Amino acid sequence: MAISADVVGRTYPSIPPYLVGREKIREFASAVHATDAAHHDVAAARAAGYADLVAPPTFAIIVSQRADAALVNDPEAGIDFSRVVHADQRFTHHRPVVAGDELTAAVTVDNVRPLGSGAMVTSRVEITTVAGEKVATTVSSLLVRGEDQ
Amino acid sequence: MNITFDELEKGQSIGERRVEVSRADLVRYAGASGDFNPIHWNQDFAQGVGLPNVIAHGMFTMGAAVALVTEWAGDPGAVVDYQTRFSKPVVVPNAFEDRVVPSTALTASGVIGVVDPEARTVRVDLTVTAPDLSEPDTDPATAKELKVLVKAQAVVKFPH
């Protein structure tokens, strides 16, 4: 099934609030082998000037992928997730994510580019606190392989 | 932070980091990130969709590589921008002795690509490789190293 270019420019509804937990930061940091004390030790994070544990730079993907789900699961977009390859990813942090942040996020489709029988879908997720403070912008491109690719 | 902005120059190395990777790492990353795509933990499924074997999450590789930068900087909150393209999959074969053991490894190294004195930022350009284990029974020690990330760039901001 072809990817629909009609979704370009569309912004999907925001995700329910995501509360950033200390144990999730510790778990994620351990999973990417990140040993910095600011991910694991609250006293060390506070000594470095943060309100609480600091998330690794790619932690925001948890929130981004929740927002992306609205696009990936939209029947009108026509994305077959079993044929998706992650092509590129970018994180721009307006400020670090710390434990205790209550975040929300929404995905906007920036581009759909046909590629053979498949397509490259570029989308952007704006992550903010529930109070509206900008936290991070993530941009990702998904290559959706066509039937013969 | 660990380092002084004024001493940094384009071309300087920030060092190298090697991370051994097992199937258990991928299960742990799946749980930590919420990305349970079976191509990252089930060999039959991965091969059924045309992959050589189970492959690591691109985001696992991206996350493990940037830890080189955050640990060099001494402040994980200082990475204000980080991007990459995923050029080759990291194949993670099954390896089991009396427990799950590493079957491959990522090697990340970083060089300062740009110093911006106005913004007080540096861009670290990362080179990230893993052995090509796409053929069965390849020895990781002698396999060709492939660049698994390209244009992997992390921007680190220093206080004024």
CSV table of C-alpha atoms in Angstrom, one decimal:
chain,number,residue,atom,x,y,z
A,1,MET,CA,0.0,0.0,0.0
A,2,ALA,CA,1.4,3.4,-1.0
A,3,ILE,CA,2.2,6.0,1.7
A,4,SER,CA,-0.2,8.9,1.5
A,5,ALA,CA,1.2,12.3,0.8
A,6,ASP,CA,-2.1,13.8,2.1
A,7,VAL,CA,-0.7,13.5,5.7
A,8,VAL,CA,2.1,16.1,5.0
A,9,GLY,CA,1.5,19.1,7.3
A,10,ARG,CA,-0.8,17.2,9.6
A,11,THR,CA,-0.3,17.4,13.4
A,12,TYR,CA,-1.7,14.6,15.4
A,13,PRO,CA,-3.2,14.9,18.9
A,14,SER,CA,-0.8,15.2,21.8
A,15,ILE,CA,0.0,12.2,23.9
A,16,PRO,CA,-1.3,11.9,27.5
A,17,PRO,CA,1.2,13.4,30.0
A,18,TYR,CA,4.4,11.4,30.5
A,19,LEU,CA,5.9,11.7,34.0
A,20,VAL,CA,9.7,11.3,33.8
A,21,GLY,CA,10.7,8.9,36.7
A,22,ARG,CA,14.0,8.5,38.4
A,23,GLU,CA,14.0,4.8,38.0
A,24,LYS,CA,13.2,5.1,34.2
A,25,ILE,CA,16.2,7.5,33.8
A,26,ARG,CA,18.4,5.0,35.7
A,27,GLU,CA,17.1,2.1,33.6
A,28,PHE,CA,17.5,3.9,30.3
A,29,ALA,CA,21.0,5.2,31.2
A,30,SER,CA,22.1,1.6,32.2
A,31,ALA,CA,20.6,0.2,29.0
A,32,VAL,CA,22.8,2.5,26.8
A,33,HIS,CA,25.8,2.0,29.1
A,34,ALA,CA,25.8,5.6,30.3
A,35,THR,CA,27.6,5.8,33.7
A,36,ASP,CA,27.6,9.5,34.4
A,37,ALA,CA,26.6,10.1,38.1
A,38,ALA,CA,24.0,12.7,37.0
A,39,HIS,CA,21.9,9.9,35.6
A,40,HIS,CA,22.1,7.7,38.7
A,41,ASP,CA,22.8,9.7,41.8
A,42,VAL,CA,20.4,12.4,42.9
A,43,ALA,CA,22.9,14.2,45.1
A,44,ALA,CA,25.4,14.3,42.2
A,45,ALA,CA,22.8,15.7,39.8
A,46,ARG,CA,21.9,18.4,42.3
A,47,ALA,CA,25.5,19.2,42.9
A,48,ALA,CA,25.8,19.7,39.2
A,49,GLY,CA,23.0,22.3,39.3
A,50,TYR,CA,20.0,20.1,38.2
A,51,ALA,CA,16.7,19.8,40.0
A,52,ASP,CA,16.9,16.0,39.9
A,53,LEU,CA,18.4,13.1,37.8
A,54,VAL,CA,19.3,14.2,34.3
A,55,ALA,CA,18.1,12.0,31.3
A,56,PRO,CA,20.6,10.9,28.7
A,57,PRO,CA,20.4,12.9,25.4
A,58,THR,CA,18.5,10.2,23.6
A,59,PHE,CA,16.0,9.5,26.4
A,60,ALA,CA,13.4,11.8,24.6
A,61,ILE,CA,12.9,9.0,22.1
A,62,ILE,CA,10.6,7.3,24.6
A,63,VAL,CA,8.3,10.3,24.4
A,64,SER,CA,8.8,10.9,20.7
A,65,GLN,CA,7.9,7.3,19.7
A,66,ARG,CA,4.7,7.5,21.8
A,67,ALA,CA,3.8,10.6,19.7
A,68,ASP,CA,4.9,8.9,16.5
A,69,ALA,CA,2.5,6.1,17.1
A,70,ALA,CA,-0.4,8.3,16.1
A,71,LEU,CA,1.1,8.6,12.7
A,72,VAL,CA,2.3,5.1,12.3
A,73,ASN,CA,-1.1,3.7,13.3
A,74,ASP,CA,-3.1,6.1,11.2
A,75,PRO,CA,-4.8,4.0,8.5
A,76,GLU,CA,-4.9,7.0,6.2
A,77,ALA,CA,-1.1,7.3,6.3
A,78,GLY,CA,-0.8,3.7,5.1
A,79,ILE,CA,2.5,2.9,7.0
A,80,ASP,CA,3.2,-0.9,7.4
A,81,PHE,CA,5.3,-0.9,10.5
A,82,SER,CA,6.8,-4.3,9.7
A,83,ARG,CA,8.4,-2.7,6.7
A,84,VAL,CA,9.8,0.4,8.5
A,85,VAL,CA,13.6,1.1,8.8
A,86,HIS,CA,14.8,3.9,11.0
A,87,ALA,CA,16.8,6.1,8.6
A,88,ASP,CA,17.9,9.1,10.6
A,89,GLN,CA,17.2,10.8,13.9
A,90,ARG,CA,17.9,14.2,15.4
A,91,PHE,CA,17.4,15.6,18.9
A,92,THR,CA,17.4,19.3,19.7
A,93,HIS,CA,17.2,20.0,23.4
A,94,HIS,CA,15.9,23.3,24.5
A,95,ARG,CA,16.8,22.2,28.0
A,96,PRO,CA,17.7,18.9,29.6
A,97,VAL,CA,15.0,16.4,30.6
A,98,VAL,CA,15.1,15.8,34.4
A,99,ALA,CA,13.2,13.4,36.7
A,100,GLY,CA,9.9,14.9,37.7
A,101,ASP,CA,9.2,16.6,34.3
A,102,GLU,CA,5.7,16.0,33.1
A,103,LEU,CA,5.9,16.0,29.4
A,104,THR,CA,3.6,15.9,26.4
A,105,ALA,CA,4.3,15.7,22.7
A,106,ALA,CA,2.7,15.8,19.3
A,107,VAL,CA,4.0,14.7,15.9
A,108,THR,CA,3.8,16.7,12.7
A,109,VAL,CA,4.5,15.1,9.3
A,110,ASP,CA,7.0,17.3,7.5
A,111,ASN,CA,7.6,15.3,4.3
A,112,VAL,CA,6.7,12.2,2.4
A,113,ARG,CA,9.1,11.4,-0.4
A,114,PRO,CA,8.4,8.5,-2.7
A,115,LEU,CA,11.4,6.1,-3.0
A,116,GLY,CA,10.9,3.3,-5.5
A,117,SER,CA,7.8,1.5,-4.4
A,118,GLY,CA,8.3,2.8,-0.8
A,119,ALA,CA,8.6,6.2,0.8
A,120,MET,CA,10.7,8.2,3.2
A,121,VAL,CA,8.5,9.8,5.9
A,122,THR,CA,10.0,12.6,7.8
A,123,SER,CA,8.3,13.7,11.0
A,124,ARG,CA,8.9,16.1,13.8
A,125,VAL,CA,7.9,15.8,17.5
A,126,GLU,CA,7.7,18.9,19.7
A,127,ILE,CA,8.1,17.9,23.3
A,128,THR,CA,6.9,20.4,26.0
A,129,THR,CA,6.0,20.3,29.6
A,130,VAL,CA,2.3,20.1,30.3
A,131,ALA,CA,2.6,23.8,31.3
A,132,GLY,CA,3.8,24.6,27.7
A,133,GLU,CA,7.6,25.0,28.3
A,134,LYS,CA,9.6,23.9,25.2
A,135,VAL,CA,11.9,20.9,26.1
A,136,ALA,CA,13.0,19.2,23.0
A,137,THR,CA,12.4,18.9,19.3
A,138,THR,CA,13.0,15.5,17.6
A,139,VAL,CA,13.1,14.8,13.9
A,140,SER,CA,13.1,11.3,12.4
A,141,SER,CA,12.9,9.8,9.0
A,142,LEU,CA,11.4,6.4,8.5
A,143,LEU,CA,12.1,4.4,5.4
A,144,VAL,CA,9.0,2.4,4.6
A,145,ARG,CA,10.1,-0.4,2.2
A,146,GLY,CA,7.9,-1.1,-0.7
A,147,GLU,CA,6.6,-4.6,-1.6
A,148,ASP,CA,9.7,-5.4,-3.7
A,149,GLN,CA,12.3,-3.7,-1.5
B,1,MET,CA,32.2,20.1,33.4
B,2,ASN,CA,35.5,18.3,32.9
B,3,ILE,CA,37.0,20.5,30.3
B,4,THR,CA,37.8,24.1,29.5
B,5,PHE,CA,36.2,25.5,26.4
B,6,ASP,CA,39.1,27.8,25.6
B,7,GLU,CA,41.5,24.9,25.2
B,8,LEU,CA,39.4,23.1,22.6
B,9,GLU,CA,40.4,23.1,18.9
B,10,LYS,CA,39.1,21.6,15.7
B,11,GLY,CA,40.6,18.2,15.1
B,12,GLN,CA,41.1,17.3,18.7
B,13,SER,CA,40.2,13.8,19.7
B,14,ILE,CA,37.8,13.2,22.6
B,15,GLY,CA,38.8,9.6,22.9
B,16,GLU,CA,37.3,6.2,22.2
B,17,ARG,CA,34.7,3.9,23.8
B,18,ARG,CA,34.1,0.3,23.2
B,19,VAL,CA,30.8,-1.3,24.2
B,20,GLU,CA,30.4,-5.1,24.1
B,21,VAL,CA,26.9,-6.0,23.0
B,22,SER,CA,24.9,-9.2,23.8
B,23,ARG,CA,21.3,-10.2,23.0
B,24,ALA,CA,20.6,-9.3,26.6
B,25,ASP,CA,21.5,-5.7,25.9
B,26,LEU,CA,18.9,-5.5,23.3
B,27,VAL,CA,16.2,-7.0,25.6
B,28,ARG,CA,17.2,-4.5,28.2
B,29,TYR,CA,17.1,-1.6,25.7
B,30,ALA,CA,13.7,-2.8,24.5
B,31,GLY,CA,12.3,-2.7,28.0
B,32,ALA,CA,13.9,0.7,28.8
B,33,SER,CA,12.8,2.4,25.6
B,34,GLY,CA,9.5,0.7,25.0
B,35,ASP,CA,10.5,-0.4,21.5
B,36,PHE,CA,9.6,-4.1,21.4
B,37,ASN,CA,10.0,-4.6,17.6
B,38,PRO,CA,10.8,-8.4,17.5
B,39,ILE,CA,13.6,-7.8,14.9
B,40,HIS,CA,15.7,-6.8,17.9
B,41,TRP,CA,15.2,-10.0,19.9
B,42,ASN,CA,13.7,-12.8,17.8
B,43,GLN,CA,15.9,-14.4,15.2
B,44,ASP,CA,13.1,-16.2,13.3
B,45,PHE,CA,11.1,-13.0,13.0
B,46,ALA,CA,14.2,-10.9,11.9
B,47,GLN,CA,15.2,-13.4,9.2
B,48,GLY,CA,11.5,-13.7,8.1
B,49,VAL,CA,11.6,-10.0,7.2
B,50,GLY,CA,14.8,-10.3,5.3
B,51,LEU,CA,17.4,-9.3,7.9
B,52,PRO,CA,20.6,-11.4,8.3
B,53,ASN,CA,19.9,-11.9,12.0
B,54,VAL,CA,18.7,-10.0,15.1
B,55,ILE,CA,19.9,-6.4,14.8
B,56,ALA,CA,20.4,-3.8,17.5
B,57,HIS,CA,18.0,-0.9,17.8
B,58,GLY,CA,19.4,2.1,15.9
B,59,MET,CA,18.5,4.1,19.0
B,60,PHE,CA,20.6,1.7,21.2
B,61,THR,CA,23.6,2.4,19.0
B,62,MET,CA,22.9,6.1,18.9
B,63,GLY,CA,22.5,6.2,22.7
B,64,ALA,CA,25.6,4.1,23.5
B,65,ALA,CA,27.7,6.3,21.2
B,66,VAL,CA,26.8,9.6,22.7
B,67,ALA,CA,27.8,8.4,26.2
B,68,LEU,CA,31.4,9.0,25.0
B,69,VAL,CA,30.5,12.6,24.5
B,70,THR,CA,28.6,13.1,27.8
B,71,GLU,CA,31.3,11.4,29.8
B,72,TRP,CA,34.0,13.5,28.1
B,73,ALA,CA,32.1,16.7,28.8
B,74,GLY,CA,31.3,15.6,32.3
B,75,ASP,CA,27.7,17.0,32.0
B,76,PRO,CA,25.0,15.0,30.2
B,77,GLY,CA,22.8,18.0,30.1
B,78,ALA,CA,25.3,19.9,27.9
B,79,VAL,CA,24.5,18.0,24.7
B,80,VAL,CA,22.0,20.4,23.1
B,81,ASP,CA,21.8,18.8,19.7
B,82,TYR,CA,22.6,15.2,18.5
B,83,GLN,CA,21.8,13.7,15.1
B,84,THR,CA,22.8,10.7,13.0
B,85,ARG,CA,21.9,8.6,10.0
B,86,PHE,CA,21.7,4.9,10.4
B,87,SER,CA,23.8,3.4,7.6
B,88,LYS,CA,24.2,-0.3,8.5
B,89,PRO,CA,22.5,-2.6,10.9
B,90,VAL,CA,24.5,-3.9,13.9
B,91,VAL,CA,24.0,-7.6,13.7
B,92,VAL,CA,23.9,-9.3,17.2
B,93,PRO,CA,24.2,-13.1,16.8
B,94,ASN,CA,23.1,-15.5,19.6
B,95,ALA,CA,25.9,-16.3,22.0
B,96,PHE,CA,25.3,-18.5,25.0
B,97,GLU,CA,27.7,-20.2,27.3
B,98,ASP,CA,26.4,-20.7,30.9
B,99,ARG,CA,24.7,-17.4,30.3
B,100,VAL,CA,24.1,-14.9,27.5
B,101,VAL,CA,27.4,-13.4,26.5
B,102,PRO,CA,28.4,-10.5,24.2
B,103,SER,CA,28.6,-11.5,20.5
B,104,THR,CA,29.7,-8.2,19.0
B,105,ALA,CA,30.9,-4.7,20.0
B,106,LEU,CA,30.4,-1.1,19.1
B,107,THR,CA,33.5,1.2,18.8
B,108,ALA,CA,32.8,4.9,19.0
B,109,SER,CA,35.4,7.6,18.7
B,110,GLY,CA,35.0,11.4,18.5
B,111,VAL,CA,36.8,14.4,17.0
B,112,ILE,CA,36.0,18.0,17.4
B,113,GLY,CA,34.6,19.2,14.1
B,114,VAL,CA,33.6,22.7,14.8
B,115,VAL,CA,34.3,25.2,17.6
B,116,ASP,CA,31.9,28.2,17.8
B,117,PRO,CA,33.3,30.8,20.2
B,118,GLU,CA,30.2,33.0,20.0
B,119,ALA,CA,27.7,30.3,21.0
B,120,ARG,CA,30.4,28.6,23.2
B,121,THR,CA,29.6,25.3,21.5
B,122,VAL,CA,31.6,22.5,20.0
B,123,ARG,CA,30.4,19.9,17.5
B,124,VAL,CA,31.8,16.5,18.1
B,125,ASP,CA,31.9,14.2,15.0
B,126,LEU,CA,31.5,10.6,16.0
B,127,THR,CA,32.7,7.6,14.1
B,128,VAL,CA,30.8,4.4,15.2
B,129,THR,CA,31.6,1.0,13.9
B,130,ALA,CA,30.7,-2.6,14.5
B,131,PRO,CA,31.9,-5.9,12.8
B,132,ASP,CA,30.1,-7.1,9.7
B,133,LEU,CA,28.4,-10.2,11.1
B,134,SER,CA,25.8,-10.5,8.4
B,135,GLU,CA,27.2,-13.9,7.3
B,136,PRO,CA,26.6,-16.8,9.7
B,137,ASP,CA,29.6,-17.9,11.9
B,138,THR,CA,31.7,-14.9,11.1
B,139,ASP,CA,34.4,-14.3,13.7
B,140,PRO,CA,33.9,-10.8,15.2
B,141,ALA,CA,37.7,-10.5,15.8
B,142,THR,CA,38.5,-10.7,12.1
B,143,ALA,CA,35.3,-9.4,10.5
B,144,LYS,CA,35.4,-6.1,8.6
B,145,GLU,CA,34.4,-3.1,10.7
B,146,LEU,CA,31.4,-1.3,9.2
B,147,LYS,CA,30.4,2.3,9.8
B,148,VAL,CA,27.0,1.9,11.4
B,149,LEU,CA,26.3,5.6,12.0
B,150,VAL,CA,27.1,8.4,9.5
B,151,LYS,CA,27.0,12.1,10.1
B,152,ALA,CA,26.8,11.4,13.8
B,153,GLN,CA,27.2,14.8,15.3
B,154,ALA,CA,26.7,16.0,18.9
B,155,VAL,CA,26.8,19.7,19.8
B,156,VAL,CA,28.0,20.4,23.4
B,157,LYS,CA,27.3,23.8,25.0
B,158,PHE,CA,29.6,25.3,27.5
B,159,PRO,CA,28.6,27.8,30.2
B,160,HIS,CA,29.4,31.5,29.6
